[in-house]
Tab-separated table of C-alpha atoms and ligand atoms in Angstrom:
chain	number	residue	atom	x	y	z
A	23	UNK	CA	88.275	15.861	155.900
A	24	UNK	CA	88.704	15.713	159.672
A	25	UNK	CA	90.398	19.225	159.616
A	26	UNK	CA	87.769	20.380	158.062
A	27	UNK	CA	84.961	19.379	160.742
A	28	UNK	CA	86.536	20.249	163.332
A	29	UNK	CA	88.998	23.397	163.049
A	30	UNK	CA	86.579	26.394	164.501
A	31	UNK	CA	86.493	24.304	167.330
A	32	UNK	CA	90.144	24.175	168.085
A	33	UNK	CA	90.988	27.774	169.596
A	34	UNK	CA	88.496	27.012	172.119
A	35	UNK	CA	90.184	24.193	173.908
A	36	UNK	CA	93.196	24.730	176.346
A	37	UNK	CA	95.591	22.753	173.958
A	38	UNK	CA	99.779	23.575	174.182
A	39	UNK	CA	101.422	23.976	171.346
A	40	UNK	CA	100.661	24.347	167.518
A	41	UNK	CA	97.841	22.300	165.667
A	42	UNK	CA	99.625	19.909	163.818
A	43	UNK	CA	96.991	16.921	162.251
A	44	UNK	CA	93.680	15.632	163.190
A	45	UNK	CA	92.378	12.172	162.464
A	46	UNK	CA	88.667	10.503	163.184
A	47	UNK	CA	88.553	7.383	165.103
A	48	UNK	CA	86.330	5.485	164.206
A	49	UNK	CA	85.919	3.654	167.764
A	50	UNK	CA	82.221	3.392	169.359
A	51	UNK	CA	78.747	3.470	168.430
A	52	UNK	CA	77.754	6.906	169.792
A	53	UNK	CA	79.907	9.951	169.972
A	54	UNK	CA	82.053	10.876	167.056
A	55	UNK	CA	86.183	11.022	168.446
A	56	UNK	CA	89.095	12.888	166.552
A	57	UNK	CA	92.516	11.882	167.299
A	58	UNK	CA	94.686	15.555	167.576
A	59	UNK	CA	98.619	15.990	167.310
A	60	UNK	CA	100.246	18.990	168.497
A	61	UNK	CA	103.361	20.290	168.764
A	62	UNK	CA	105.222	22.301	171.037
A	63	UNK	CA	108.165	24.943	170.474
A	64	UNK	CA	110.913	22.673	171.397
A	65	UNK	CA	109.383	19.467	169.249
A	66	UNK	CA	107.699	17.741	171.665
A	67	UNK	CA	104.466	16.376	170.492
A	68	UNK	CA	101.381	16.517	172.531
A	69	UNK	CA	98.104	14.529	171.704
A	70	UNK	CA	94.814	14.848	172.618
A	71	UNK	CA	90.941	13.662	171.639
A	72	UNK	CA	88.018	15.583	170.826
A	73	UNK	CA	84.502	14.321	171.149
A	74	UNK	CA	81.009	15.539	169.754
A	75	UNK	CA	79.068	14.222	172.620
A	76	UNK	CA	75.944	12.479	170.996
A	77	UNK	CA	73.254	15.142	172.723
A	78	UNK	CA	70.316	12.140	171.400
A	79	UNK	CA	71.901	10.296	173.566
A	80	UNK	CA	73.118	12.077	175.949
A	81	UNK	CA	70.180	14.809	177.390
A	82	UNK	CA	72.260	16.287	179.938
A	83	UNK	CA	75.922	16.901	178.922
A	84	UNK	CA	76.865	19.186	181.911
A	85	UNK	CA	75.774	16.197	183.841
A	86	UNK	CA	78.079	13.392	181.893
A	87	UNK	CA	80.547	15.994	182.300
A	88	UNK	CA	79.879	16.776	186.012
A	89	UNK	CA	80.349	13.075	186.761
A	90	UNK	CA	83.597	12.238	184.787
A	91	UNK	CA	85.522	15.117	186.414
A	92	UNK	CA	84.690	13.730	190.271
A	93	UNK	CA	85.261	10.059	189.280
A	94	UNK	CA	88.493	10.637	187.406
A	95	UNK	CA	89.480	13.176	190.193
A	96	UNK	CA	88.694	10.583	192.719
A	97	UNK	CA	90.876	7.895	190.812
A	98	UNK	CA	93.801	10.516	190.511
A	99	UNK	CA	94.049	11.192	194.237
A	100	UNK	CA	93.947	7.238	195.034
A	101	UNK	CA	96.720	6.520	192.580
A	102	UNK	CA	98.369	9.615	194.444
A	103	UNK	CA	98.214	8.454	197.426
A	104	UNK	CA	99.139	4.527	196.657
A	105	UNK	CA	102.381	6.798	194.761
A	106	UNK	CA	101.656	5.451	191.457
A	107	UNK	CA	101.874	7.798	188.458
A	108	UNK	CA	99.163	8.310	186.844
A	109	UNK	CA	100.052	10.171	183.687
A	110	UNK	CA	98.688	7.432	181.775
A	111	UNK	CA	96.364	5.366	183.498
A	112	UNK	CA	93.150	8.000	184.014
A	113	UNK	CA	91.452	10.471	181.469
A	114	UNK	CA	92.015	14.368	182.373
A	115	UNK	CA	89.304	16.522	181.105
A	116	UNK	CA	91.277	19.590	178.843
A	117	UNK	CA	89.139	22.312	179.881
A	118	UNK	CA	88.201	24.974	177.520
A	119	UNK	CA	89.430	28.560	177.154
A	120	UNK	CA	87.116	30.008	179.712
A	121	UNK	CA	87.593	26.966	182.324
A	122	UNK	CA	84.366	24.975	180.817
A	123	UNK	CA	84.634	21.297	180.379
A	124	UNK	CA	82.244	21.424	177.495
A	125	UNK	CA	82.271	23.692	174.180
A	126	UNK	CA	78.867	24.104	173.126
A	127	UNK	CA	79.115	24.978	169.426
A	128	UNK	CA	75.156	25.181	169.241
A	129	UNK	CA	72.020	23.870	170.971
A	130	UNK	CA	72.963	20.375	170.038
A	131	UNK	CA	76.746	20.135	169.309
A	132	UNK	CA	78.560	20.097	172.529
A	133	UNK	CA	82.081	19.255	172.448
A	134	UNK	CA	85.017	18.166	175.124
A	135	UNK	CA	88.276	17.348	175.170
A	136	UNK	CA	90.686	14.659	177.302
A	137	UNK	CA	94.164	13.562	177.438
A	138	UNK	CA	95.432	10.670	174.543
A	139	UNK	CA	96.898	7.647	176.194
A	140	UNK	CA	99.593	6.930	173.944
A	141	UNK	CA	101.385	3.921	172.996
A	142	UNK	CA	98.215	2.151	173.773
A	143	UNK	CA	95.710	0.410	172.171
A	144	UNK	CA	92.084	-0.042	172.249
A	145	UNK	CA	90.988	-3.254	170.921
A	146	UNK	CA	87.806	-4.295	169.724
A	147	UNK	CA	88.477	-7.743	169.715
A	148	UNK	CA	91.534	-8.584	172.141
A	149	UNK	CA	94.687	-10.113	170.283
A	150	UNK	CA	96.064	-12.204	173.422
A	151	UNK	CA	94.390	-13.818	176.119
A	152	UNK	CA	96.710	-12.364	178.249
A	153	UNK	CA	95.377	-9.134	177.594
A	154	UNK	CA	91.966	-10.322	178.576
A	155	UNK	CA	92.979	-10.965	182.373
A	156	UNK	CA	94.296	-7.683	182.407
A	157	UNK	CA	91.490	-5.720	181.760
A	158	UNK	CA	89.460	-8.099	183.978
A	159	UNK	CA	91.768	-6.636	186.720
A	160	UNK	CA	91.571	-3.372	185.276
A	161	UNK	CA	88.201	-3.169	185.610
A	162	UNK	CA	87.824	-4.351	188.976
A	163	UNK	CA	90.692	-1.896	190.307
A	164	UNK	CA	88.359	0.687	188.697
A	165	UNK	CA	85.394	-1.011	191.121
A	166	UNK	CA	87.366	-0.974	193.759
A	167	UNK	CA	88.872	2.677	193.569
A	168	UNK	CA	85.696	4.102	193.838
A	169	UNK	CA	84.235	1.560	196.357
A	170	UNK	CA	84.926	5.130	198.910
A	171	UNK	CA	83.310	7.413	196.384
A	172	UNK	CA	79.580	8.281	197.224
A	173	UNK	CA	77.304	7.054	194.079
A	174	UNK	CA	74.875	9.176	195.250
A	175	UNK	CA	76.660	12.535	194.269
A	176	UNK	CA	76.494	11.029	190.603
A	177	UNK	CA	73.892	12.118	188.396
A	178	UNK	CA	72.088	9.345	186.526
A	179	UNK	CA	72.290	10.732	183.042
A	180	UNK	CA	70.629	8.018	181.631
A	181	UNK	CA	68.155	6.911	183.615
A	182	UNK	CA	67.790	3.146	183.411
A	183	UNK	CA	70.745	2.587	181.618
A	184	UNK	CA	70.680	-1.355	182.688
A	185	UNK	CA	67.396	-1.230	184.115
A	186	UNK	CA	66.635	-4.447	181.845
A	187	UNK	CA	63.214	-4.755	182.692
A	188	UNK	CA	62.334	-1.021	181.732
A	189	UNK	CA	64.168	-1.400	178.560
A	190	UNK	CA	61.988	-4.582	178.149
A	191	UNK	CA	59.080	-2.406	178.030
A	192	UNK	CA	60.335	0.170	176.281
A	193	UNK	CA	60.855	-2.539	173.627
A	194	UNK	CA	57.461	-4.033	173.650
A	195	UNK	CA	55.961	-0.269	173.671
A	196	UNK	CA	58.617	0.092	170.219
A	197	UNK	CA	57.152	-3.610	168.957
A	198	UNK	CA	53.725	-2.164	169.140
A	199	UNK	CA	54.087	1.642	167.798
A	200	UNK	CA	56.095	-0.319	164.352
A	201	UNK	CA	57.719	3.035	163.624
A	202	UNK	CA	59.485	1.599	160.548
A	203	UNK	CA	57.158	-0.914	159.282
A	204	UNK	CA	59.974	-3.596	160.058
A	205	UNK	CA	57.661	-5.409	162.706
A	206	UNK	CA	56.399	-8.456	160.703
A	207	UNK	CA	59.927	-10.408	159.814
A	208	UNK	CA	60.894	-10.196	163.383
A	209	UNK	CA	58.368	-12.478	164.618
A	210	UNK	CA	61.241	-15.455	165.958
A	211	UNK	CA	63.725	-12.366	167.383
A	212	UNK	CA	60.886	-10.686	169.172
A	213	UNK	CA	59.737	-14.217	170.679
A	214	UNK	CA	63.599	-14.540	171.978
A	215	UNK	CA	62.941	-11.712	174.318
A	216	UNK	CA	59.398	-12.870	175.887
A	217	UNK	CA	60.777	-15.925	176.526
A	218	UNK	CA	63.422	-14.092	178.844
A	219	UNK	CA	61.405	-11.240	180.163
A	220	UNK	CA	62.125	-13.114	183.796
A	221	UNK	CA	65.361	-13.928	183.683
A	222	UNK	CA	65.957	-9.856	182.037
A	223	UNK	CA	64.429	-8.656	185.270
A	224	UNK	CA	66.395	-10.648	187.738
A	225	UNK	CA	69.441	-7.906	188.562
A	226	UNK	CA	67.078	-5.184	188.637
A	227	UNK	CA	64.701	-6.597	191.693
A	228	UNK	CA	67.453	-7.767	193.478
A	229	UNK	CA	68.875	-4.267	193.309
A	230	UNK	CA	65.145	-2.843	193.901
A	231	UNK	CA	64.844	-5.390	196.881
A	232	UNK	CA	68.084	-4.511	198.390
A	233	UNK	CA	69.403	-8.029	198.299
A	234	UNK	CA	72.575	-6.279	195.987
A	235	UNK	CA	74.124	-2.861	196.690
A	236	UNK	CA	73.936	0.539	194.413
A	237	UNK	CA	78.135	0.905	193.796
A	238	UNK	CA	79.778	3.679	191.292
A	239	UNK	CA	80.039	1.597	188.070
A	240	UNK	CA	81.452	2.372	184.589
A	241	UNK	CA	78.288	0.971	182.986
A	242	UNK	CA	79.719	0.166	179.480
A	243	UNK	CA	82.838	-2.006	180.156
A	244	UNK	CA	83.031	-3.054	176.355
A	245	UNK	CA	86.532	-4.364	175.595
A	246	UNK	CA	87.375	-1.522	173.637
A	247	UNK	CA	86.993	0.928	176.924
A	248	UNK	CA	90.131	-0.435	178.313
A	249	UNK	CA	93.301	0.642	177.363
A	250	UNK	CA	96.542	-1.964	177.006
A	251	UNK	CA	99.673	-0.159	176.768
A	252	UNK	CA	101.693	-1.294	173.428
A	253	UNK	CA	105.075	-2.260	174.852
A	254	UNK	CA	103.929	-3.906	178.103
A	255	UNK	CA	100.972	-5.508	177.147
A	256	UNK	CA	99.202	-4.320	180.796
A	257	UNK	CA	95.343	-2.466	181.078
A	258	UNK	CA	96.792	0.629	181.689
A	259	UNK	CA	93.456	3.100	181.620
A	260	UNK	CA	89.953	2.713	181.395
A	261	UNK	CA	87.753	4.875	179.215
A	262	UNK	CA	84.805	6.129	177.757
A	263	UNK	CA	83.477	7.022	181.181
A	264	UNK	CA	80.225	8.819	179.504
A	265	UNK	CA	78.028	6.350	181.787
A	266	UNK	CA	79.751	6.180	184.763
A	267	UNK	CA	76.677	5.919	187.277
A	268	UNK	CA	75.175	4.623	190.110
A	269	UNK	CA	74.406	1.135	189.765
A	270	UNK	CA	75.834	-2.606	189.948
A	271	UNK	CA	78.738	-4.072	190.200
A	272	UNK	CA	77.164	-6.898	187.700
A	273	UNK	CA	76.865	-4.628	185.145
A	274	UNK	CA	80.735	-4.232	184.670
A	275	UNK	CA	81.369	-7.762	184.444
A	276	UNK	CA	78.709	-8.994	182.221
A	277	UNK	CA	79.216	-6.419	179.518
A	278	UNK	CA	82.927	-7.176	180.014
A	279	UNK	CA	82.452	-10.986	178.686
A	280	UNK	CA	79.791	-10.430	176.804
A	281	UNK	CA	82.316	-8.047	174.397
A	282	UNK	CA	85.203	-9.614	175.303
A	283	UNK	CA	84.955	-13.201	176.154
A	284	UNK	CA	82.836	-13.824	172.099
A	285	UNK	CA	84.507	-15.492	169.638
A	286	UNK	CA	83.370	-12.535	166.968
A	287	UNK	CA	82.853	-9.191	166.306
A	288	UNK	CA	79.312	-8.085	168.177
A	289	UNK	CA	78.687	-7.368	164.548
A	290	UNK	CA	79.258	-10.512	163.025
A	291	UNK	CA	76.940	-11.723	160.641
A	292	UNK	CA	77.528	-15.588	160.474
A	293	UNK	CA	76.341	-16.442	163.428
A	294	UNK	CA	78.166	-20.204	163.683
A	295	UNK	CA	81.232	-17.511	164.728
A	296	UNK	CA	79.393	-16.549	167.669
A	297	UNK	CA	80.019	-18.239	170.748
A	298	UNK	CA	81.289	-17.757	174.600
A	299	UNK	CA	85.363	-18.316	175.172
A	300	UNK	CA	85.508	-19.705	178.120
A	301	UNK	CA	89.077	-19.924	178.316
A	302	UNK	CA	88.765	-15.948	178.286
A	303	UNK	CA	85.807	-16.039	180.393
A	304	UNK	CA	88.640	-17.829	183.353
A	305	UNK	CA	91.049	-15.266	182.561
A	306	UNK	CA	88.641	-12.431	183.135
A	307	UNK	CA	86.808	-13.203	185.651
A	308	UNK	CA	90.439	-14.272	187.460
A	309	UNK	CA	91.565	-10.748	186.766
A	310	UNK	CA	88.527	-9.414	188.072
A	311	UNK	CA	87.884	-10.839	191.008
A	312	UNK	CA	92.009	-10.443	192.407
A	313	UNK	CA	90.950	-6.645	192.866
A	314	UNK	CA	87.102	-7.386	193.863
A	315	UNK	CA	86.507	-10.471	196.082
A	316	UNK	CA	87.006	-9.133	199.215
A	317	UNK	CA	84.824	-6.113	197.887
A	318	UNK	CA	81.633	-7.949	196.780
A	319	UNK	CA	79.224	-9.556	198.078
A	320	UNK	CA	78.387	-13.517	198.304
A	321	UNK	CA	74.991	-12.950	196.201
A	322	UNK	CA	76.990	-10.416	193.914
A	323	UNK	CA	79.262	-13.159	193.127
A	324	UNK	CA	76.786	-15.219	193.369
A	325	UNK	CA	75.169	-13.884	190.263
A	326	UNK	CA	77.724	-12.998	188.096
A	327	UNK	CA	77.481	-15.539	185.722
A	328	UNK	CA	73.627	-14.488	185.310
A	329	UNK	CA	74.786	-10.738	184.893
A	330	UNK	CA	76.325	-12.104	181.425
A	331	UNK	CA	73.613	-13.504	180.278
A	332	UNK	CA	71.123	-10.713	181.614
A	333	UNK	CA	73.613	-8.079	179.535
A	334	UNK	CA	74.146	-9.685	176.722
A	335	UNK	CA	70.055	-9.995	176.346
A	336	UNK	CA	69.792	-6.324	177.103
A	337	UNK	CA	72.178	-5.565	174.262
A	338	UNK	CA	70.463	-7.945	171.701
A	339	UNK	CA	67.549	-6.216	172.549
A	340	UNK	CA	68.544	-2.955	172.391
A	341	UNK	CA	69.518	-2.998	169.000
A	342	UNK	CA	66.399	-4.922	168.276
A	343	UNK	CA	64.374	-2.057	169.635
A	344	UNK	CA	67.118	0.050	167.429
A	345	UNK	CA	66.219	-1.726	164.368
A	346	UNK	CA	62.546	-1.659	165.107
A	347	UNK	CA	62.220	2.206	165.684
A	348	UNK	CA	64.066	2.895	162.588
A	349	UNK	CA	67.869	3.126	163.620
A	350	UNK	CA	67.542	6.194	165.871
A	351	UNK	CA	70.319	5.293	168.862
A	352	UNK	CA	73.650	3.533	167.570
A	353	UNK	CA	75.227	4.731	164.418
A	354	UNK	CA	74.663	2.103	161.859
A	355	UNK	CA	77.418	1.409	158.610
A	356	UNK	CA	74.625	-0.707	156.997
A	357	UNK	CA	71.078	-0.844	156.369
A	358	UNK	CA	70.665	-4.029	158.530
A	359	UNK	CA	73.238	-3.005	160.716
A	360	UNK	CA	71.394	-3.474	164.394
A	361	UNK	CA	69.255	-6.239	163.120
A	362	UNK	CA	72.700	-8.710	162.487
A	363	UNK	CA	73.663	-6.744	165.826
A	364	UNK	CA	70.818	-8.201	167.532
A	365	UNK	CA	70.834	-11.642	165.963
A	366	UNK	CA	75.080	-11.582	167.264
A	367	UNK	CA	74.189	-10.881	170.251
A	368	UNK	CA	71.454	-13.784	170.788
A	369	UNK	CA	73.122	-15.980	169.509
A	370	UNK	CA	75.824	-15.173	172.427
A	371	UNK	CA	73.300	-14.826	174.927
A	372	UNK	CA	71.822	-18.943	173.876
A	373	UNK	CA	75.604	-19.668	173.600
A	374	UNK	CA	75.798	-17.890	177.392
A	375	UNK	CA	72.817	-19.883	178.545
A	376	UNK	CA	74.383	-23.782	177.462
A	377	UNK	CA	77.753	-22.837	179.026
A	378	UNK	CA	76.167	-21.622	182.305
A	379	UNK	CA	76.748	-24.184	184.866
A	380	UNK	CA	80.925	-24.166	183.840
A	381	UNK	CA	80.682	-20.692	184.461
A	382	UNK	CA	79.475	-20.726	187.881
A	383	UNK	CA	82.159	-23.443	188.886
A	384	UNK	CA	84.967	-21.128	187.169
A	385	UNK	CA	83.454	-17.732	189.464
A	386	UNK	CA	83.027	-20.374	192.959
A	387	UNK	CA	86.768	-21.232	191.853
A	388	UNK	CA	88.163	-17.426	191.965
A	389	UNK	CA	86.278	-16.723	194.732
A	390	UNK	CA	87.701	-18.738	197.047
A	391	UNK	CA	90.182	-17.808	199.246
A	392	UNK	CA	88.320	-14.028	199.786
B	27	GN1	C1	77.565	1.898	172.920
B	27	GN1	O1	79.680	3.836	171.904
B	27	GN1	P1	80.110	2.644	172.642
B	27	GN1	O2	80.523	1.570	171.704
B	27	GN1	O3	81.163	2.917	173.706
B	27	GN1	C2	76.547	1.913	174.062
B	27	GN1	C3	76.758	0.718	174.982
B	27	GN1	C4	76.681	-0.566	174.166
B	27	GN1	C5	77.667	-0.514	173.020
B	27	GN1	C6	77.518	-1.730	172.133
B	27	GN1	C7	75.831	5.158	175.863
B	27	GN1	O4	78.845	2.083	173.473
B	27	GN1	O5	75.777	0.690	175.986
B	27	GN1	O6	76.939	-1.696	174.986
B	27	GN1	O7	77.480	0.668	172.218
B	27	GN1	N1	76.662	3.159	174.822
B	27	GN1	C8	75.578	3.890	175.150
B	27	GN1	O8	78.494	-1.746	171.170
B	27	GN1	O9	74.437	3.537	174.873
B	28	MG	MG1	83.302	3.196	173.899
């Protein structure tokens, strides 16, 4: 029971009023998230979420932490000073009783607390297209709010997050040790990725070469990271800002349509489900660019229909790798849990490939006008 898990944590956290219920969410692949209702003397009910911050993943938790607080700060004082409330639209770190933004229960259970965004949903496969423009701008006002922040005061606590062609070798390094013995049926997935080892790389050198610039970026812009407020149907707050990080721009959107522009769950098994909207890829990338074409570059633009195919590579083989080293990284619900994960997400990223060309004349159209 979620009570249960979690209630020694409780006193430590700066939360008003009297614990009334706790439920998990089960939303993401990494941390594990508890929904909390409290409530205060006069009735009111206040909400909040706890995390367990997955310390496999994430090595340096003071660091994650360290970055959310100036990046959400940052956010606050823009949407201050444009005089837009932002009670809802930005996470606020609930600090703990001695002014910490992290409980560390032990060496390896570190715990935090934010704000809940009520009357708002997180989808993990959008409902209406509509709402798919809206987190399209969403995201991009989040781009463009920090385009004044300085990435380089951000740690990077994963180093390499999207560096495609390291995680390329990573994978090959995971292909060769064979932790789990799992090596030999994956002779057509593992071809997949050879074949696209160049294309992979392509974001990453142009970064390296300068021909792209380092920007603050959220890093994980899965559909389900953007908040759409029940009544009006608008993006009102992006989350899970764990990987918020210097990096590029590219990233944001090609994660964005790889998660939100498929025509199935990334965990899909019947692949003939699997394909690229691109009636949601318009809406997106419309969304998008109204907050960011004056903001990017020509060659960013340029390339964002690549960055959607580069991403949703990187993911495929990530949870290849996953599979491969024994299901270490994401939490898995089934044995061959990252192994139809990686076979979704290829699927997509041939799906991505065919439709390429009508992407690029859907970006030149929304660019226009900058
Ligand atoms: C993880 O936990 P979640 O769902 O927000 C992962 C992302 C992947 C995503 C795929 C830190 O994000 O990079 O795109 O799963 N986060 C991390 O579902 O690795
Ligand atoms: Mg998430």
């Amino acid at each position: 029971m979620a009570y249960e898990d979690i209630r020694r944590l409780l006193p430590h956290f700066r939360f008003e009023g009297r614990f009334e219920n706790a439920v998990e969410i089960n939303a993401g692949n990494i941390n594990t998230t508890y929904h909390l209702i409290y409530r205060l003397p006069d009735g009111e009910k206040k909400e909040y979420l706890l995390q367990r911050i997955n310390t496999y993943v994430f090595k340096d938790p003071d660091g994650v932490m360290r970055n959310i607080i100036m990046v959400t700060e940052h956010i606050e004082k823009a949407y201050a000073a444009q005089g837009v409330d932002s009670s809802r639209r930005v996470l606020r770190v609930i600090p703990t009783t001695d002014n910490q933004p992290l409980y560390r229960q032990s060496e390896d259970s570190c715990w935090r607390a934010y704000n809940y965004v009520d009357h708002a949903t997180a989808y993990d496969m959008l409902e209406k297209p509509e709402h798919f423009l809206e987190a399209g701008r969403a995201f991009g006002e989040f781009q463009r709010l920090l385009t004044d922040f300085p990435a380089a005061e951000l740690t990077e606590t994963i180093p390499g997050f999207h560096d495609t062609l390291k995680r390329f070798y990573a994978f090959v390094a995971s292909v060769a040790a064979d932790k789990a013995g799992r090596v030999k049926e994956l002779e057509e997935e593992i071809e997949f990725f050879f074949d696209r080892r160049k294309v992979m790389s392509q974001i990453v050198k142009a970064l390296e070469a300068g021909r792209l610039p380092i920007r603050v970026t959220h890093n994980d812009t899965k559909i389900n990271n953007v908040m759409i407020d029940d009544e009006t149907g608008r993006a009102i707050c992006v989350i899970d800002l764990d990987t918020v990080m210097p990096g590029s721009a590219l990233y944001d959107f090609g994660d964005a349509i790889r998660s939100g522009a498929s025509t199935a769950a990334e965990d899909e098994p019947d692949l003939s489900k699997v394909s690229l909207d691109l009636n949601l890829f318009e809406l997106f990338t419309k969304g998008f660019l109204s907050e960011v074409k004056d903001i990017l570059t020509p060659e960013e633009i340029e390339l964002l229909p690549l960055s959607v195919q580069v991403i949703a590579c990187e993911l495929a083989m990530r949870f290849l790798t996953d599979y491969i080293d024994g299901d270490l990284y994401f939490k898995i619900r089934t044995p061959d849990h990252n192994l139809v994960r990686a076979r979704n997400q290829m699927a997509l990223a041939k799906d991505i490939e065919a439709k390429f060309d009508k992407m690029q004349a859907i970006v030149r159209k929304y660019a226009q006008n900058a």
